[in-house]
mmCIF file of C-alpha atoms in Angstrom:
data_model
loop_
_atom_site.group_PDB
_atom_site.id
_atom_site.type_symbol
_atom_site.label_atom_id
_atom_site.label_comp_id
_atom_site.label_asym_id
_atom_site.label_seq_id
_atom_site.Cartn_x
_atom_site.Cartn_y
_atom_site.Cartn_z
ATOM 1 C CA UNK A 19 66.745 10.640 -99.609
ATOM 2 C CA UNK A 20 68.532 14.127 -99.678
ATOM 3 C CA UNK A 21 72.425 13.642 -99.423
ATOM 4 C CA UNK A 22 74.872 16.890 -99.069
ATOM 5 C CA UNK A 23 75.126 17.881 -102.290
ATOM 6 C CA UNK A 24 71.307 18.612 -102.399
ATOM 7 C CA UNK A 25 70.846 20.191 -98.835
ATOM 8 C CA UNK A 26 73.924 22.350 -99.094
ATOM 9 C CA UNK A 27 76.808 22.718 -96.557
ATOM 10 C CA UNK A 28 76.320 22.631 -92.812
ATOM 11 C CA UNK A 29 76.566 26.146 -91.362
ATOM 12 C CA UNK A 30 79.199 25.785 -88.107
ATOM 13 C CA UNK A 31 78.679 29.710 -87.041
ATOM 14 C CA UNK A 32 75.969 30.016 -84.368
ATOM 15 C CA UNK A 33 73.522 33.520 -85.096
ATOM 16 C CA UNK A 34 75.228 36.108 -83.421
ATOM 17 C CA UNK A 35 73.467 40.023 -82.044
ATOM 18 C CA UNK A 36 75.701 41.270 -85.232
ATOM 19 C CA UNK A 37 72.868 40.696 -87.681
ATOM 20 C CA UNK A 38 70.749 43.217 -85.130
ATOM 21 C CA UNK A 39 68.482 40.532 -83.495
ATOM 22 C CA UNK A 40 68.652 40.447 -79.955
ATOM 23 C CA UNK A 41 69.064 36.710 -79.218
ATOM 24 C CA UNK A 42 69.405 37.233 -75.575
ATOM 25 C CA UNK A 43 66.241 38.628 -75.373
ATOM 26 C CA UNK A 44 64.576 36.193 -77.307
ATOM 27 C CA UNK A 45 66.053 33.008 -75.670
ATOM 28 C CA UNK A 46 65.207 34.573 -72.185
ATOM 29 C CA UNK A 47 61.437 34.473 -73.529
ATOM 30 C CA UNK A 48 61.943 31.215 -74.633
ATOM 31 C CA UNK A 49 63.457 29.877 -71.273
ATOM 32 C CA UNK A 50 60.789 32.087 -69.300
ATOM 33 C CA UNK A 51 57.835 30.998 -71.741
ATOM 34 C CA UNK A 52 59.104 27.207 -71.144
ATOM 35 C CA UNK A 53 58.897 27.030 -67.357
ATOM 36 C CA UNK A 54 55.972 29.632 -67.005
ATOM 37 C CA UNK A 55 53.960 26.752 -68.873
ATOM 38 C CA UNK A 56 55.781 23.795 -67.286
ATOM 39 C CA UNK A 57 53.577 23.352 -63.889
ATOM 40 C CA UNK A 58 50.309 24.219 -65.517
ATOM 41 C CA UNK A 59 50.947 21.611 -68.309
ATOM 42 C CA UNK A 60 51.894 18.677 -66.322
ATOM 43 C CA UNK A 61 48.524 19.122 -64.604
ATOM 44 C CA UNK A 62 46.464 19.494 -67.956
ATOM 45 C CA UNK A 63 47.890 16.287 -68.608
ATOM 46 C CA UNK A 64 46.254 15.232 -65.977
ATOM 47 C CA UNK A 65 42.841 15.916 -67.941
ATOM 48 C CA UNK A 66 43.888 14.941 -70.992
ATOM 49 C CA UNK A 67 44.138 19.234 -71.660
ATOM 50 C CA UNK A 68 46.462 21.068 -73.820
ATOM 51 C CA UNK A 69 47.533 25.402 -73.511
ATOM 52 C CA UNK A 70 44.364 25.739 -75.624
ATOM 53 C CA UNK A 71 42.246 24.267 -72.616
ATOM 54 C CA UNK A 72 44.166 26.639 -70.426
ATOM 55 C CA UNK A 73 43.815 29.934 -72.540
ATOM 56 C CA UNK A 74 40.053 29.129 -72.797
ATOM 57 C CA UNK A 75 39.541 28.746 -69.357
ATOM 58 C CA UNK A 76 41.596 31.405 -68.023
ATOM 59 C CA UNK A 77 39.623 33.952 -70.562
ATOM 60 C CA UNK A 78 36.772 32.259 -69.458
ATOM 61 C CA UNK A 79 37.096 32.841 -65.732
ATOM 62 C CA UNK A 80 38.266 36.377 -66.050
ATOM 63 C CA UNK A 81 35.231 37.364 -68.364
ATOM 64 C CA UNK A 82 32.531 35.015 -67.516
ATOM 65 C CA UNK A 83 29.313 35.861 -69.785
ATOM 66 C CA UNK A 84 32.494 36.019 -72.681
ATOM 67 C CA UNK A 85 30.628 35.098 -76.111
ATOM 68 C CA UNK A 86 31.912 32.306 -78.588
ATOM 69 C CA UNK A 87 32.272 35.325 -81.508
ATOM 70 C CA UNK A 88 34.725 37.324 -78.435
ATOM 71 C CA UNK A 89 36.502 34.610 -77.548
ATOM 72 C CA UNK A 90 37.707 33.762 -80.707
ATOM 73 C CA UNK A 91 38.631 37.186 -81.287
ATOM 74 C CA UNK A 92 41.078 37.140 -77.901
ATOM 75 C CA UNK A 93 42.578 33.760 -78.721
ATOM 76 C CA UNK A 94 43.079 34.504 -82.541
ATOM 77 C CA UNK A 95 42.772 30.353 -83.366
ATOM 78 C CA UNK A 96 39.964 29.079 -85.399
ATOM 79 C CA UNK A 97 36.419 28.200 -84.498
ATOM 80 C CA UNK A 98 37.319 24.655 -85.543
ATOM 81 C CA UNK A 99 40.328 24.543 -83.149
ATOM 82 C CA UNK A 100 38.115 26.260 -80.798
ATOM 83 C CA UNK A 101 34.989 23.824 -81.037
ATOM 84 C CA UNK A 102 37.026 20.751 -80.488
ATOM 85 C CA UNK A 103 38.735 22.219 -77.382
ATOM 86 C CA UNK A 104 35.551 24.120 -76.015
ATOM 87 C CA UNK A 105 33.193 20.657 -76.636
ATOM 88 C CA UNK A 106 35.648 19.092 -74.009
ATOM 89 C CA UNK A 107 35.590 21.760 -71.492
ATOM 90 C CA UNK A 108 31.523 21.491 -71.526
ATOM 91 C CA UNK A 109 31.719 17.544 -71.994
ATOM 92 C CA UNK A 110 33.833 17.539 -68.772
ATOM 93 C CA UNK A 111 31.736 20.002 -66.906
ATOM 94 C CA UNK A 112 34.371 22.828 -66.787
ATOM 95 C CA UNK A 113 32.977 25.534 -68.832
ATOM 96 C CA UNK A 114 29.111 25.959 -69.507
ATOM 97 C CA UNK A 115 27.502 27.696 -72.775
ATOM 98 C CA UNK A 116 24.176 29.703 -72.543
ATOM 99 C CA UNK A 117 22.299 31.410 -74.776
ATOM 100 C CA UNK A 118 22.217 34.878 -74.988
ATOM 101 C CA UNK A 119 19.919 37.042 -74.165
ATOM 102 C CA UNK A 120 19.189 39.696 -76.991
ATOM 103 C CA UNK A 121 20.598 37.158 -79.990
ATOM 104 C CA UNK A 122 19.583 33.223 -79.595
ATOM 105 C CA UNK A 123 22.295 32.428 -81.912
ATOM 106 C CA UNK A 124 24.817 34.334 -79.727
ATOM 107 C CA UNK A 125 26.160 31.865 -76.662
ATOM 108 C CA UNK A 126 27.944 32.827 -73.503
ATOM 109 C CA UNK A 127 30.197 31.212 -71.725
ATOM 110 C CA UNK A 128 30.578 30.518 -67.679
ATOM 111 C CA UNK A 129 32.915 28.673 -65.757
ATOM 112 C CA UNK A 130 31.429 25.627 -63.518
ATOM 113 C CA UNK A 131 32.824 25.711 -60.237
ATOM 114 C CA UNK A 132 35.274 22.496 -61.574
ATOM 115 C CA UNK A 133 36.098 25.163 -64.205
ATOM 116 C CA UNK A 134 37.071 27.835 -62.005
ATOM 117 C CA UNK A 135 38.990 25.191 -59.411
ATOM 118 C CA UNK A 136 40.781 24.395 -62.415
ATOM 119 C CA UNK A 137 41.491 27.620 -63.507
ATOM 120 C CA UNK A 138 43.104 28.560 -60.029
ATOM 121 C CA UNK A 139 45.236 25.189 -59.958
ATOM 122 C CA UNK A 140 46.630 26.435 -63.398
ATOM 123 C CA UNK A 141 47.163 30.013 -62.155
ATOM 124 C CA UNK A 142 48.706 29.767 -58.670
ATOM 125 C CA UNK A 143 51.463 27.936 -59.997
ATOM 126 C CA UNK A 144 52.368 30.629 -62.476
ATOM 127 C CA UNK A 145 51.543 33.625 -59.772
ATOM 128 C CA UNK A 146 53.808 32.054 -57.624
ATOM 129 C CA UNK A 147 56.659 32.188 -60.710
ATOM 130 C CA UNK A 148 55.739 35.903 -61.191
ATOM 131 C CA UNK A 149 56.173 36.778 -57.806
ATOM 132 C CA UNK A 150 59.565 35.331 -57.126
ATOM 133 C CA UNK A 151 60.907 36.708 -59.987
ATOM 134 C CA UNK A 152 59.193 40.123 -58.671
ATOM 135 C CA UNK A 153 61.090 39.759 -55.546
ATOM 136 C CA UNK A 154 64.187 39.425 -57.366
ATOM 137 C CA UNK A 155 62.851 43.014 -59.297
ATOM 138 C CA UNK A 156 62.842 46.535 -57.851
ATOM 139 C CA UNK A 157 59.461 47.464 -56.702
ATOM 140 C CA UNK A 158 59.233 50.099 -59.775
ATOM 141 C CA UNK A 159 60.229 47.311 -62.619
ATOM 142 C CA UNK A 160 56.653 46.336 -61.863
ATOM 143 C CA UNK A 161 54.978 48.954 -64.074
ATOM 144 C CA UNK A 162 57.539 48.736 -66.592
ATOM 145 C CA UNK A 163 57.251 44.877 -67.035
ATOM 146 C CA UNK A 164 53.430 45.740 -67.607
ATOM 147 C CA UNK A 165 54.490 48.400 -70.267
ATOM 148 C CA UNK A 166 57.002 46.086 -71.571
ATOM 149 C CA UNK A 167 54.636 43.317 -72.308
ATOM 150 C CA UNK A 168 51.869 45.440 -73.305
ATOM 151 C CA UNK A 169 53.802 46.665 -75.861
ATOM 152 C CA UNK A 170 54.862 43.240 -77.308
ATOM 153 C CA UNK A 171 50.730 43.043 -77.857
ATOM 154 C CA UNK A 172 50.023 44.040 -81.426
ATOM 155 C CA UNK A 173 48.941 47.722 -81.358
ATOM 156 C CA UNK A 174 45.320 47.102 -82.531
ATOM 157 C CA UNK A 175 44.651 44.174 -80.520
ATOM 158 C CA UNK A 176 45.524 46.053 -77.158
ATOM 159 C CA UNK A 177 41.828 47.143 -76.296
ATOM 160 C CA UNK A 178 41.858 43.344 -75.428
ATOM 161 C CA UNK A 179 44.339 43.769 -72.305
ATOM 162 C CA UNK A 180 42.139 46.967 -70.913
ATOM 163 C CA UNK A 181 38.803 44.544 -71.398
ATOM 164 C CA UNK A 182 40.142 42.495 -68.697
ATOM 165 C CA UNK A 183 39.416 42.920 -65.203
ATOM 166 C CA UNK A 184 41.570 45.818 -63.640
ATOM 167 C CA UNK A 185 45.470 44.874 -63.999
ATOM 168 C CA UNK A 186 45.981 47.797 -61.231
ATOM 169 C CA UNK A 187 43.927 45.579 -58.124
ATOM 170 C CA UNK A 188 46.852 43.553 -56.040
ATOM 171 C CA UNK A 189 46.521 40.110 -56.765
ATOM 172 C CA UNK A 190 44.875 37.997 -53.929
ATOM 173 C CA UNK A 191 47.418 37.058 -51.291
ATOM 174 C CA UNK A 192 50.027 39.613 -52.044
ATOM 175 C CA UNK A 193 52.652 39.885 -49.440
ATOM 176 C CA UNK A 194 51.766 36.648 -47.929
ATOM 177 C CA UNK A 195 52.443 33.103 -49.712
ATOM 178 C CA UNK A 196 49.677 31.467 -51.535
ATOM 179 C CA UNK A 197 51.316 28.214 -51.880
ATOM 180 C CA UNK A 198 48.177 26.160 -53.039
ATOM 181 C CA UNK A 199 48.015 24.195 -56.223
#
């Protein structure tokens, strides 16, 4: 067992901005990160799903057809993490896996229609999040948020964010509540 004398003395002086870290910043991601994921986990639950369920199917549903090899490459985990969490998703009849059609070796994969229904009750949760805080924006912070974030993406790995469908396209049901989910 470690007594004082080993661990050291207790530091009493919370991290301040002086050391040129912007705490603010970085507990406001925390805070936003925390309740962004809040809804959507308590209904993975549900399925017995963790974020890595969620951040396959989402990828999944917004690039169906998506190989194994490209998905790994978005979600930057391993293929073991991925097998495990993918073998549920087709066990449970959310995501399907098909062969591809120049390379037999290479599989595709396709939401079910549970997959996408699932996928929506995971998003509309968190699209309702984004657009009260939007509300509480200027209409021009828009475009900057999307800059903003962008930029927090690695600078080689942003070719992923353009892959995805367009970002520019309004969002189904903007200006009018989509309060399903």
């Amino acid at each position: 067992m470690m007594n004082q004398t080993t661990m050291g003395k207790p530091v009493k002086e919370a991290l301040t901005n002086d050391d040129g870290v912007d705490f603010a910043l970085i507990e406001l991601f925390f805070f936003a990160y925390r309740d962004f994921t809040s809804d959507p986990d308590a209904i993975l639950t549900e399925y017995g799903f963790g974020r890595a369920h969620h951040r396959v199917l989402h990828f999944v549903n917004r690039r169906p057809g998506l190989t194994v090899a490209e998905l790994l490459d978005v979600l930057r985990i391993t293929k073991q993490s991925l097998a495990r969490v993918l073998k549920q998703l087709i066990d449970t009849g959310h995501v399907i896996q098909v062969q591809g059609p120049r390379d037999r070796r290479q599989r595709e994969l396709y939401p079910t229609n549970k997959g996408r229904a699932l996928a929506m009750a995971l998003a509309v949760p968190q699209s309702r999040r984004i657009r009260a805080a939007l509300r509480e924006a200027q209409p021009a912070d828009r475009a900057m948020i999307e800059r903003f974030l962008k930029a927090m993406v690695n600078p080689e790995l942003r070719t992923q964010v353009d892959k995805l469908p367009s970002r520019a396209e309004a969002p189904a049901g903007e200006g009018k509540e989509n309060d399903r989910g």
